[in-house]
PDB file of C-alpha atoms in Angstrom:
ATOM      1  CA  MET A   1      -6.410  50.181 -32.358  1.00 64.00           C
ATOM      2  CA  ILE A   2      -6.030  47.191 -34.624  1.00 88.00           C
ATOM      3  CA  LEU A   3      -9.820  46.813 -34.882  1.00 90.00           C
ATOM      4  CA  ASN A   4     -10.233  50.216 -36.497  1.00 91.00           C
ATOM      5  CA  ASP A   5      -7.208  49.666 -38.723  1.00 93.00           C
ATOM      6  CA  ILE A   6      -8.609  46.358 -39.971  1.00 96.00           C
ATOM      7  CA  ARG A   7     -12.013  47.809 -40.725  1.00 95.00           C
ATOM      8  CA  ASP A   8     -10.436  50.719 -42.592  1.00 96.00           C
ATOM      9  CA  GLU A   9      -8.429  48.281 -44.708  1.00 96.00           C
ATOM     10  CA  LEU A  10     -11.497  46.181 -45.450  1.00 97.00           C
ATOM     11  CA  PHE A  11     -13.408  49.161 -46.765  1.00 97.00           C
ATOM     12  CA  LYS A  12     -10.464  50.035 -49.013  1.00 97.00           C
ATOM     13  CA  MET A  13     -10.984  46.620 -50.664  1.00 97.00           C
ATOM     14  CA  GLN A  14     -14.735  47.095 -51.112  1.00 97.00           C
ATOM     15  CA  ASP A  15     -16.317  45.986 -54.382  1.00 96.00           C
ATOM     16  CA  MET A  16     -20.006  46.956 -54.476  1.00 95.00           C
ATOM     17  CA  ASP A  17     -20.816  44.809 -57.502  1.00 95.00           C
ATOM     18  CA  TYR A  18     -19.362  41.798 -55.736  1.00 96.00           C
ATOM     19  CA  ARG A  19     -21.354  42.650 -52.598  1.00 96.00           C
ATOM     20  CA  ASP A  20     -24.580  42.721 -54.600  1.00 95.00           C
ATOM     21  CA  PHE A  21     -23.742  39.382 -56.230  1.00 94.00           C
ATOM     22  CA  ASN A  22     -22.630  37.690 -53.012  1.00 94.00           C
ATOM     23  CA  SER A  23     -25.635  38.830 -50.998  1.00 95.00           C
ATOM     24  CA  LYS A  24     -27.906  36.792 -53.270  1.00 95.00           C
ATOM     25  CA  LEU A  25     -25.967  33.620 -52.438  1.00 95.00           C
ATOM     26  CA  ILE A  26     -26.110  34.107 -48.676  1.00 96.00           C
ATOM     27  CA  PRO A  27     -29.726  34.939 -47.789  1.00 93.00           C
ATOM     28  CA  THR A  28     -29.249  34.585 -44.025  1.00 93.00           C
ATOM     29  CA  VAL A  29     -26.955  37.625 -43.963  1.00 95.00           C
ATOM     30  CA  ASP A  30     -28.271  41.188 -44.156  1.00 95.00           C
ATOM     31  CA  LYS A  31     -26.878  42.820 -47.298  1.00 94.00           C
ATOM     32  CA  GLU A  32     -26.126  45.986 -45.320  1.00 95.00           C
ATOM     33  CA  SER A  33     -23.705  44.016 -43.138  1.00 97.00           C
ATOM     34  CA  MET A  34     -21.654  43.030 -46.191  1.00 97.00           C
ATOM     35  CA  ILE A  35     -18.725  45.217 -47.203  1.00 97.00           C
ATOM     36  CA  GLY A  36     -18.108  43.288 -50.408  1.00 97.00           C
ATOM     37  CA  ILE A  37     -14.575  41.879 -50.586  1.00 97.00           C
ATOM     38  CA  ARG A  38     -13.448  39.114 -52.904  1.00 96.00           C
ATOM     39  CA  THR A  39     -12.205  35.949 -51.228  1.00 96.00           C
ATOM     40  CA  PRO A  40      -8.628  35.955 -52.624  1.00 96.00           C
ATOM     41  CA  GLU A  41      -8.069  39.439 -51.211  1.00 96.00           C
ATOM     42  CA  LEU A  42      -9.413  38.416 -47.811  1.00 97.00           C
ATOM     43  CA  ARG A  43      -7.218  35.309 -47.726  1.00 96.00           C
ATOM     44  CA  LYS A  44      -4.151  37.371 -48.570  1.00 96.00           C
ATOM     45  CA  TYR A  45      -4.983  39.924 -45.879  1.00 96.00           C
ATOM     46  CA  ALA A  46      -5.615  37.155 -43.330  1.00 96.00           C
ATOM     47  CA  LYS A  47      -2.135  35.723 -43.887  1.00 94.00           C
ATOM     48  CA  GLN A  48      -0.674  39.177 -43.368  1.00 92.00           C
ATOM     49  CA  LEU A  49      -2.643  39.778 -40.169  1.00 93.00           C
ATOM     50  CA  GLY A  50      -1.867  36.352 -38.771  1.00 87.00           C
ATOM     51  CA  LYS A  51       1.726  37.467 -38.258  1.00 85.00           C
ATOM     52  CA  SER A  52       0.699  40.451 -36.124  1.00 86.00           C
ATOM     53  CA  SER A  53       1.215  40.292 -32.364  1.00 84.00           C
ATOM     54  CA  GLU A  54      -2.016  42.278 -31.943  1.00 90.00           C
ATOM     55  CA  ILE A  55      -4.316  39.911 -33.845  1.00 94.00           C
ATOM     56  CA  LYS A  56      -5.636  38.425 -30.603  1.00 93.00           C
ATOM     57  CA  GLU A  57      -7.560  41.676 -30.077  1.00 94.00           C
ATOM     58  CA  PHE A  58      -9.456  41.144 -33.340  1.00 96.00           C
ATOM     59  CA  LEU A  59     -10.129  37.450 -32.639  1.00 96.00           C
ATOM     60  CA  GLN A  60     -11.601  38.307 -29.240  1.00 95.00           C
ATOM     61  CA  ALA A  61     -13.774  41.160 -30.539  1.00 94.00           C
ATOM     62  CA  LEU A  62     -16.939  39.123 -31.019  1.00 96.00           C
ATOM     63  CA  PRO A  63     -19.499  39.484 -32.400  1.00 96.00           C
ATOM     64  CA  HIS A  64     -18.195  41.288 -35.459  1.00 96.00           C
ATOM     65  CA  LYS A  65     -20.294  43.921 -37.182  1.00 96.00           C
ATOM     66  CA  TYR A  66     -19.632  42.880 -40.759  1.00 97.00           C
ATOM     67  CA  PHE A  67     -19.885  39.603 -42.669  1.00 97.00           C
ATOM     68  CA  ASP A  68     -16.471  40.262 -44.196  1.00 98.00           C
ATOM     69  CA  GLU A  69     -14.955  40.517 -40.726  1.00 98.00           C
ATOM     70  CA  ASN A  70     -16.335  37.061 -39.977  1.00 98.00           C
ATOM     71  CA  GLN A  71     -14.849  35.783 -43.218  1.00 98.00           C
ATOM     72  CA  LEU A  72     -11.502  37.318 -42.319  1.00 98.00           C
ATOM     73  CA  HIS A  73     -11.744  35.762 -38.852  1.00 98.00           C
ATOM     74  CA  ALA A  74     -12.300  32.311 -40.393  1.00 98.00           C
ATOM     75  CA  PHE A  75      -9.294  32.704 -42.687  1.00 98.00           C
ATOM     76  CA  ILE A  76      -7.049  33.847 -39.825  1.00 97.00           C
ATOM     77  CA  ILE A  77      -8.018  30.841 -37.696  1.00 97.00           C
ATOM     78  CA  SER A  78      -7.413  28.553 -40.666  1.00 97.00           C
ATOM     79  CA  GLU A  79      -3.765  29.681 -40.685  1.00 96.00           C
ATOM     80  CA  ILE A  80      -3.059  29.054 -36.980  1.00 96.00           C
ATOM     81  CA  LYS A  81      -0.227  26.542 -36.679  1.00 95.00           C
ATOM     82  CA  ASP A  82      -0.714  25.405 -33.075  1.00 96.00           C
ATOM     83  CA  PHE A  83      -3.478  22.773 -32.825  1.00 98.00           C
ATOM     84  CA  LYS A  84      -4.708  23.513 -29.305  1.00 97.00           C
ATOM     85  CA  ASN A  85      -4.702  27.255 -29.902  1.00 96.00           C
ATOM     86  CA  CYS A  86      -6.586  26.682 -33.148  1.00 97.00           C
ATOM     87  CA  ILE A  87      -9.248  24.591 -31.392  1.00 98.00           C
ATOM     88  CA  ALA A  88      -9.638  27.233 -28.689  1.00 98.00           C
ATOM     89  CA  GLU A  89     -10.176  29.967 -31.274  1.00 98.00           C
ATOM     90  CA  ILE A  90     -12.624  27.816 -33.231  1.00 98.00           C
ATOM     91  CA  ASN A  91     -14.714  27.101 -30.147  1.00 98.00           C
ATOM     92  CA  ARG A  92     -14.739  30.805 -29.322  1.00 97.00           C
ATOM     93  CA  PHE A  93     -15.832  31.714 -32.873  1.00 98.00           C
ATOM     94  CA  LEU A  94     -18.331  28.976 -33.796  1.00 98.00           C
ATOM     95  CA  PRO A  95     -21.283  30.340 -31.758  1.00 97.00           C
ATOM     96  CA  TYR A  96     -21.101  33.581 -33.750  1.00 97.00           C
ATOM     97  CA  ILE A  97     -21.163  32.056 -37.233  1.00 98.00           C
ATOM     98  CA  ASP A  98     -24.486  32.863 -38.879  1.00 96.00           C
ATOM     99  CA  ASN A  99     -24.103  31.699 -42.482  1.00 97.00           C
ATOM    100  CA  TRP A 100     -22.937  28.780 -44.589  1.00 97.00           C
ATOM    101  CA  ALA A 101     -20.131  30.696 -46.324  1.00 97.00           C
ATOM    102  CA  THR A 102     -18.208  31.601 -43.171  1.00 98.00           C
ATOM    103  CA  CYS A 103     -18.821  28.097 -41.807  1.00 98.00           C
ATOM    104  CA  ASP A 104     -17.420  26.438 -44.921  1.00 97.00           C
ATOM    105  CA  GLN A 105     -14.459  28.802 -45.234  1.00 96.00           C
ATOM    106  CA  LEU A 106     -13.282  27.778 -41.773  1.00 98.00           C
ATOM    107  CA  SER A 107     -10.844  24.998 -42.653  1.00 97.00           C
ATOM    108  CA  PRO A 108      -7.712  24.908 -40.467  1.00 97.00           C
ATOM    109  CA  LYS A 109      -4.652  23.537 -42.243  1.00 96.00           C
ATOM    110  CA  ILE A 110      -3.227  22.217 -38.971  1.00 97.00           C
ATOM    111  CA  PHE A 111      -6.045  19.660 -38.723  1.00 97.00           C
ATOM    112  CA  LYS A 112      -4.340  17.494 -41.339  1.00 95.00           C
ATOM    113  CA  LYS A 113      -1.565  16.740 -38.848  1.00 95.00           C
ATOM    114  CA  HIS A 114      -3.838  15.967 -35.891  1.00 96.00           C
ATOM    115  CA  HIS A 115      -6.489  13.512 -37.077  1.00 93.00           C
ATOM    116  CA  SER A 116      -6.044  11.291 -34.018  1.00 91.00           C
ATOM    117  CA  GLU A 117      -7.025  14.184 -31.728  1.00 95.00           C
ATOM    118  CA  LEU A 118      -9.515  15.902 -34.019  1.00 97.00           C
ATOM    119  CA  PHE A 119     -12.386  13.406 -33.901  1.00 95.00           C
ATOM    120  CA  ALA A 120     -12.982  13.983 -30.184  1.00 95.00           C
ATOM    121  CA  TYR A 121     -13.682  17.644 -30.919  1.00 98.00           C
ATOM    122  CA  ILE A 122     -15.823  16.808 -33.943  1.00 97.00           C
ATOM    123  CA  LYS A 123     -18.022  14.600 -31.736  1.00 95.00           C
ATOM    124  CA  ASP A 124     -18.681  17.607 -29.509  1.00 97.00           C
ATOM    125  CA  TRP A 125     -19.534  19.824 -32.492  1.00 98.00           C
ATOM    126  CA  LEU A 126     -21.951  17.181 -33.782  1.00 97.00           C
ATOM    127  CA  LYS A 127     -23.878  17.376 -30.495  1.00 96.00           C
ATOM    128  CA  SER A 128     -24.420  21.119 -30.816  1.00 97.00           C
ATOM    129  CA  ASP A 129     -27.865  22.663 -31.176  1.00 95.00           C
ATOM    130  CA  LYS A 130     -26.329  25.523 -33.171  1.00 97.00           C
ATOM    131  CA  VAL A 131     -26.846  25.149 -36.919  1.00 98.00           C
ATOM    132  CA  TYR A 132     -23.411  26.170 -38.101  1.00 98.00           C
ATOM    133  CA  THR A 133     -21.473  24.426 -35.349  1.00 98.00           C
ATOM    134  CA  LEU A 134     -23.204  21.202 -36.377  1.00 98.00           C
ATOM    135  CA  ARG A 135     -22.627  21.933 -40.067  1.00 98.00           C
ATOM    136  CA  PHE A 136     -18.952  22.606 -39.322  1.00 98.00           C
ATOM    137  CA  GLY A 137     -18.572  19.269 -37.537  1.00 98.00           C
ATOM    138  CA  ILE A 138     -20.060  17.369 -40.468  1.00 98.00           C
ATOM    139  CA  GLY A 139     -17.859  19.325 -42.858  1.00 98.00           C
ATOM    140  CA  MET A 140     -14.727  18.412 -40.916  1.00 98.00           C
ATOM    141  CA  LEU A 141     -15.688  14.722 -41.026  1.00 97.00           C
ATOM    142  CA  MET A 142     -16.106  15.037 -44.784  1.00 98.00           C
ATOM    143  CA  GLU A 143     -12.817  16.855 -45.253  1.00 97.00           C
ATOM    144  CA  HIS A 144     -10.599  14.737 -43.016  1.00 97.00           C
ATOM    145  CA  PHE A 145     -12.126  11.278 -42.553  1.00 97.00           C
ATOM    146  CA  LEU A 146     -13.159   9.938 -45.957  1.00 97.00           C
ATOM    147  CA  ASP A 147      -9.762   8.801 -47.199  1.00 95.00           C
ATOM    148  CA  GLU A 148      -7.086   6.787 -45.418  1.00 89.00           C
ATOM    149  CA  ASN A 149      -8.621   7.644 -42.031  1.00 91.00           C
ATOM    150  CA  PHE A 150     -12.063   6.370 -42.995  1.00 97.00           C
ATOM    151  CA  ASP A 151     -14.040   4.266 -40.532  1.00 96.00           C
ATOM    152  CA  ILE A 152     -17.669   3.170 -40.849  1.00 98.00           C
ATOM    153  CA  ILE A 153     -18.406   4.844 -37.508  1.00 96.00           C
ATOM    154  CA  TYR A 154     -18.200   8.246 -39.224  1.00 97.00           C
ATOM    155  CA  PRO A 155     -21.052   7.833 -41.753  1.00 98.00           C
ATOM    156  CA  GLU A 156     -23.033   5.961 -39.089  1.00 98.00           C
ATOM    157  CA  THR A 157     -22.717   9.008 -36.854  1.00 97.00           C
ATOM    158  CA  VAL A 158     -23.771  11.435 -39.593  1.00 98.00           C
ATOM    159  CA  SER A 159     -26.683   9.250 -40.713  1.00 98.00           C
ATOM    160  CA  LYS A 160     -28.257   9.496 -37.255  1.00 97.00           C
ATOM    161  CA  ILE A 161     -28.395  13.296 -37.282  1.00 97.00           C
ATOM    162  CA  ARG A 162     -31.894  14.659 -37.717  1.00 97.00           C
ATOM    163  CA  SER A 163     -32.555  18.341 -38.210  1.00 96.00           C
ATOM    164  CA  ASP A 164     -35.185  20.706 -39.575  1.00 96.00           C
ATOM    165  CA  GLU A 165     -32.438  23.085 -40.679  1.00 97.00           C
ATOM    166  CA  TYR A 166     -31.786  23.359 -44.422  1.00 97.00           C
ATOM    167  CA  TYR A 167     -28.083  24.156 -44.016  1.00 98.00           C
ATOM    168  CA  VAL A 168     -27.534  21.121 -41.803  1.00 98.00           C
ATOM    169  CA  ASN A 169     -29.376  18.726 -44.112  1.00 98.00           C
ATOM    170  CA  MET A 170     -27.613  20.112 -47.156  1.00 98.00           C
ATOM    171  CA  MET A 171     -24.246  19.397 -45.515  1.00 98.00           C
ATOM    172  CA  ILE A 172     -25.369  15.849 -44.648  1.00 98.00           C
ATOM    173  CA  ALA A 173     -26.323  15.337 -48.299  1.00 98.00           C
ATOM    174  CA  TRP A 174     -23.001  16.752 -49.417  1.00 98.00           C
ATOM    175  CA  TYR A 175     -21.205  14.457 -46.968  1.00 98.00           C
ATOM    176  CA  PHE A 176     -22.893  11.325 -48.327  1.00 98.00           C
ATOM    177  CA  ALA A 177     -22.438  12.337 -51.958  1.00 98.00           C
ATOM    178  CA  THR A 178     -18.721  12.833 -51.323  1.00 98.00           C
ATOM    179  CA  ALA A 179     -18.564   9.612 -49.325  1.00 98.00           C
ATOM    180  CA  LEU A 180     -20.146   7.722 -52.238  1.00 98.00           C
ATOM    181  CA  ALA A 181     -17.403   9.055 -54.501  1.00 97.00           C
ATOM    182  CA  LYS A 182     -14.636   8.018 -52.116  1.00 97.00           C
ATOM    183  CA  GLN A 183     -15.985   4.956 -50.282  1.00 98.00           C
ATOM    184  CA  TYR A 184     -18.782   3.688 -52.523  1.00 98.00           C
ATOM    185  CA  GLU A 185     -19.012   0.081 -51.311  1.00 97.00           C
ATOM    186  CA  SER A 186     -19.121   1.139 -47.672  1.00 98.00           C
ATOM    187  CA  ILE A 187     -21.586   3.974 -48.212  1.00 98.00           C
ATOM    188  CA  ILE A 188     -24.114   2.577 -50.677  1.00 98.00           C
ATOM    189  CA  PRO A 189     -25.880   0.513 -47.938  1.00 98.00           C
ATOM    190  CA  PHE A 190     -26.842   3.774 -46.206  1.00 98.00           C
ATOM    191  CA  ILE A 191     -28.669   4.779 -49.384  1.00 98.00           C
ATOM    192  CA  GLU A 192     -30.121   1.315 -50.020  1.00 98.00           C
ATOM    193  CA  ASN A 193     -31.408   1.111 -46.445  1.00 97.00           C
ATOM    194  CA  ARG A 194     -32.807   4.660 -46.503  1.00 97.00           C
ATOM    195  CA  SER A 195     -30.833   5.688 -43.436  1.00 98.00           C
ATOM    196  CA  LEU A 196     -31.422   9.400 -44.091  1.00 98.00           C
ATOM    197  CA  ASP A 197     -34.625  11.407 -44.098  1.00 97.00           C
ATOM    198  CA  ILE A 198     -36.314  11.524 -47.516  1.00 97.00           C
ATOM    199  CA  TRP A 199     -35.229  15.042 -48.525  1.00 98.00           C
ATOM    200  CA  THR A 200     -31.592  14.476 -47.531  1.00 98.00           C
ATOM    201  CA  HIS A 201     -31.582  11.006 -49.136  1.00 98.00           C
ATOM    202  CA  ASN A 202     -32.738  12.397 -52.484  1.00 98.00           C
ATOM    203  CA  LYS A 203     -30.447  15.418 -52.263  1.00 98.00           C
ATOM    204  CA  ALA A 204     -27.441  13.175 -51.580  1.00 98.00           C
ATOM    205  CA  ILE A 205     -28.288  11.140 -54.679  1.00 98.00           C
ATOM    206  CA  GLN A 206     -28.745  14.312 -56.726  1.00 98.00           C
ATOM    207  CA  LYS A 207     -25.334  15.633 -55.698  1.00 97.00           C
ATOM    208  CA  ALA A 208     -23.735  12.240 -56.359  1.00 98.00           C
ATOM    209  CA  LEU A 209     -25.232  12.206 -59.853  1.00 97.00           C
ATOM    210  CA  GLU A 210     -23.540  15.564 -60.480  1.00 96.00           C
ATOM    211  CA  SER A 211     -20.122  14.155 -59.512  1.00 95.00           C
ATOM    212  CA  TYR A 212     -17.572  13.160 -62.130  1.00 95.00           C
ATOM    213  CA  ARG A 213     -16.109  10.737 -59.560  1.00 95.00           C
ATOM    214  CA  ILE A 214     -19.184   8.496 -59.661  1.00 96.00           C
ATOM    215  CA  SER A 215     -19.218   5.975 -62.524  1.00 96.00           C
ATOM    216  CA  THR A 216     -22.014   5.802 -65.091  1.00 97.00           C
ATOM    217  CA  GLU A 217     -23.008   2.389 -63.782  1.00 97.00           C
ATOM    218  CA  GLN A 218     -23.156   3.669 -60.214  1.00 98.00           C
ATOM    219  CA  LYS A 219     -25.241   6.661 -61.282  1.00 97.00           C
ATOM    220  CA  THR A 220     -27.737   4.387 -63.041  1.00 98.00           C
ATOM    221  CA  TYR A 221     -28.173   2.392 -59.851  1.00 98.00           C
ATOM    222  CA  LEU A 222     -28.423   5.517 -57.673  1.00 98.00           C
ATOM    223  CA  ARG A 223     -31.262   6.846 -59.838  1.00 97.00           C
ATOM    224  CA  GLU A 224     -33.212   3.692 -59.002  1.00 97.00           C
ATOM    225  CA  LEU A 225     -32.781   4.423 -55.300  1.00 98.00           C
ATOM    226  CA  LYS A 226     -34.439   7.842 -55.336  1.00 97.00           C
ATOM    227  CA  ILE A 227     -37.500   7.982 -53.141  1.00 96.00           C
ATOM    228  CA  LYS A 228     -40.648   9.142 -54.879  1.00 90.00           C
ATOM    229  CA  LYS A 229     -42.811  11.299 -52.643  1.00 75.00           C
TER     230      LYS A 229
END
């Protein structure tokens, strides 16, 4: 069975030192569920598996036992070349994502060619009550709709999201920091008008101050906009 073959291959790539290091960065995942495989090796293996006629069996075998299997799953989906098939596999997989790393590694290349269709799916993900589905939706807005496809409706949508979840609010902050770097004049009113909750507002400013794409003058002004608790 391909499932057993894949797991055997994953354990051949195991790096215990890397597992110990990585487990500290992803506290929501039990260390014992981590095999410990470096990302470049997983990406390479995902490309190899994506060509297999049997890969559907692995993609349907949810939930996976190991974190690294989830990572591999995300990388395989990211290589799917048919948009509708890719969306179907994403929607099947999203409910099982339980950490920020797998969520953020899920970045389908085919999305770049389907922006006109993609936003409808993002709107659905943004309505989800699942932490990492919501985080994924915000991440896709950040990745695909802050350049030539930018519209003010996108930051307006993100600014209205309210959550008690750290990994959602961190992604909102990351979104606005990136948006400030790419669309400063359009985004700065959201900061001036305090459109975000206090923690996310201050975190967005903090991340913007760390960006080399924000000018010194802009950073000086952003510091003045921090909310003192």
